[in-house]
Amino acid sequence: MRWLVPLAEAHEAARFGRKAAELAVVGALHGVHVPEGFVIDASAFEAVLRSSLPASQWPDGLLGGPAVDRRAARLAAIRQRVLDAPLPDGLEAELLQAAQALGDRALAVRSSGLHEDATMASAAGLQESFLGVRGSAALVGAVRRCWASLYAERALTYLARQRGACAVGMAVIVQVMVDAECAGVLFTADPLDGSRGVAVIEATRGLGVAVVDGRSTPEVLRVRRSDGAVLQRTEARASVATVLSADGGIHEQVLAERAREAPVVGDAMLVDLMTLADRVEAQAGEPRDIEWAWERGALWLLQSRSIVGLAGAPSAARGLDDRRGWIWSNVNVGEALPGVATPLTWSIAVAFSERGFRKAFAGLGCEVTPELELVGIFHGRIYLNLTNFVRVARQVPLLSPRMLIELGGGGGLEAVEQQVRPGSWWPFVRRLPRTAGILAAENFGLGDRLRRFEADFSVARSRFASLPSETASRVVLRAALRDARALLDHTGELMLTCASGYLASIVAMRELLRRVLPSESERLERELLAGFADLDSAAPGIALVHIAEIARREPAAREVIMGTEPLRLTVGDLPAGPTRRAFESFLKAYGFRCPREAELSTPRWREAPGTLFAAMRAYLQQSDDRPIGRVERQLRLRAEAEDNLERRLPPVARSGARHLLARTQRFARLRERMRSRVTEVLGFVRTIALAASARLSQPGGVADGAFYLTVDELDGWLGGELSDAEAIIAIRRAEVARDLARPDPPASFVGSPPSVASSPEPVGDRFTGVAASPGVVTGRVRVLRDPADGALLTPGEVLVTAVADVGWTPLFLVAAAVVTELGGALSHAALVAREYGVPTVVNVAGVTRALKTGDRVRVDGDRGVVERLECE
């Protein structure tokens, strides 16, 4: 049997995969150069499976079976059997003969899965590629590893979601390597905003592998297609290039200073790239994602595929069950859990969020089918499915999805409104009596339920505090984990009830203000919903300011705080005295909080108080009591706003308005208190995970392995039911490292994250976002990536950061204003900013890249606008 064909003849996607078939087609175009090579028919992989594995372990068998069969360690054993399996008769001889015909040259060995690069669902990047392959043994080994890579956990998890979208099989492409001087990716349409008139080029020195897998920051060009004009160029940030090794494989080579500073894409290269874009797109009839390489003045095409999930694509025309058209956003959830989450965290967070949203919608009388996907994970980041979210919310008469999304910070609003049209309200009306009964039951006696909860929670807190984590057996830890999970469920349900009550109340309050005082409604809303003085999320910052004032009057403590690197300080470094006692009390009350507190692997304040000392150091640089003065001013403003509203309302409406305002303010407090309790329970889970990690065998003595297991896997390991935990941890650790190396996907996208390094740099000097806390301030910018650098923030500066949760808020009392890239008007950070009286604008896309430390800006927290007045 003939197992191979020349690449130019591999037109049958059913045998050779769409990747190979695309290369065969574009390679025949005039002026398009594709490296020569050959393709191994997918039937060879089928023969290997038949000879080495039972049918239940073939990809189709695993995809149709239970998810436990796709667990990392079980798949590792299957991969090894594929690697050890004999090759089909005649394949090795045919393979080596074809390679010899290509000459003594380095080869690239890539998968061409029958499921890859399909128009419906791209699986690009799920399987491995091997570059710089030299020698017979290395070539045979690379082919085997390509086949085995189909059994990666992430690959099968993805394919399980796409079940029925495409066949599963594996062909293999072998091509001559291009010894690239530079390489990258060419999008013939802008993958972020969908513009067909703009191409986006990503380029780096050397091989393009670092661009494709997201490990480097490439040069990015946005080019007008009509005339090739460069609209925007972002410099590459790379000190090394990936190059071919003479003896096989690839390695990194340090770039000379001149090469680092020079543009990667020159004029001649740009002309050739635009010509390539025209030819390939014309042949395909749609925008393309092209991998390319440049060697000695020649442009080579390495791969061409559809731009899946292209922004601006006609997703509204697709069925709502078509995953390609689903709109995802992390504008809201990204504030609570920014960046890459560890497996333990996302396994809890996704289940918690799914359960919470379902309960909230069911409580409103909505029908939520079991298979409806509301939360997803992309490159380790958590995203909300706006399409399905709005799809459910549309069931409620008069409930505006626009208002819901705007309150959450926006993101994908216009696209999802176009995509999901209002449906019939009759099913909702039919369920209304039952819904009303459920809502009444949940809210009746809520105060008593919360009082009982607080009493029970105090007992649980003491129980977890007394857990002998260093000596407890796995049986004891498992029982504690199950207790913590049950407590998290109960706490989450109460938080959801309070959050739903807050949302319903604020929607009603907003409508009342718009009807009665339309010109002042937004300002009044912000003033009426601030100045509580007892908001749980605002309390740590206020308490820390008071401790700083104690330290100001205690020279020995002040000297330690001001004279020591904050991250090196512990409470034990403070001299015995009032400051130390106050700080110890602070940690007892709030030590379970921290920046990025939803991530379980993050040390809590009681473990790592460095960010607190950084904030105190910044407070002590101030010579007045401005932070507390601003908080007291908010109390006065709220009282004045309440009096103003009372005077302006007609007498018949005053009683109802007072009741609605009191209800809204009460639920605002309760929402924040219950969020605080949820965070405390997550701290209990962290304690158990640390104890479990100490009992796991791990390389390098790093005791954090439990964070790389899902919560169910951790439960299984503690119960002695999971014997391969160490293997799973090793695989997951590598996956998290890979996801951390990737640039963050866009805040909103369609279908799947585009393969582009980052959003275009914001242009101009005026940036708009969501008005979160009122006031207008002019000051110098301080861009911070980590609250541990808070000591750099000086009074009067504008704090600019990507995202801010409660762990960041102590710094708000130093800043003149706050600007963030994520968040909404109801986010926890926005509420705290209003409590502190700090003008704040959130959801300003790309602001941490647009503004530099030292820029002078005007922040308008009333209109949600940031203006740059002067560059640094």
mmCIF file of C-alpha atoms in Angstrom, residues 474-475 715-723:
data_model
loop_
_atom_site.group_PDB
_atom_site.id
_atom_site.type_symbol
_atom_site.label_atom_id
_atom_site.label_comp_id
_atom_site.label_asym_id
_atom_site.label_seq_id
_atom_site.Cartn_x
_atom_site.Cartn_y
_atom_site.Cartn_z
ATOM 1 C CA ARG A 474 -5.765 12.610 54.104
ATOM 2 C CA VAL A 475 -9.084 11.327 55.449
ATOM 3 C CA ASP A 715 -11.077 14.982 46.575
ATOM 4 C CA GLY A 716 -10.284 11.696 44.821
ATOM 5 C CA TRP A 717 -6.599 11.848 45.728
ATOM 6 C CA LEU A 718 -7.357 12.595 49.379
ATOM 7 C CA GLY A 719 -9.681 9.578 49.356
ATOM 8 C CA GLY A 720 -7.054 7.297 47.833
ATOM 9 C CA GLU A 721 -9.046 6.936 44.605
ATOM 10 C CA LEU A 722 -6.617 8.827 42.364
ATOM 11 C CA SER A 723 -3.240 7.140 42.038
#
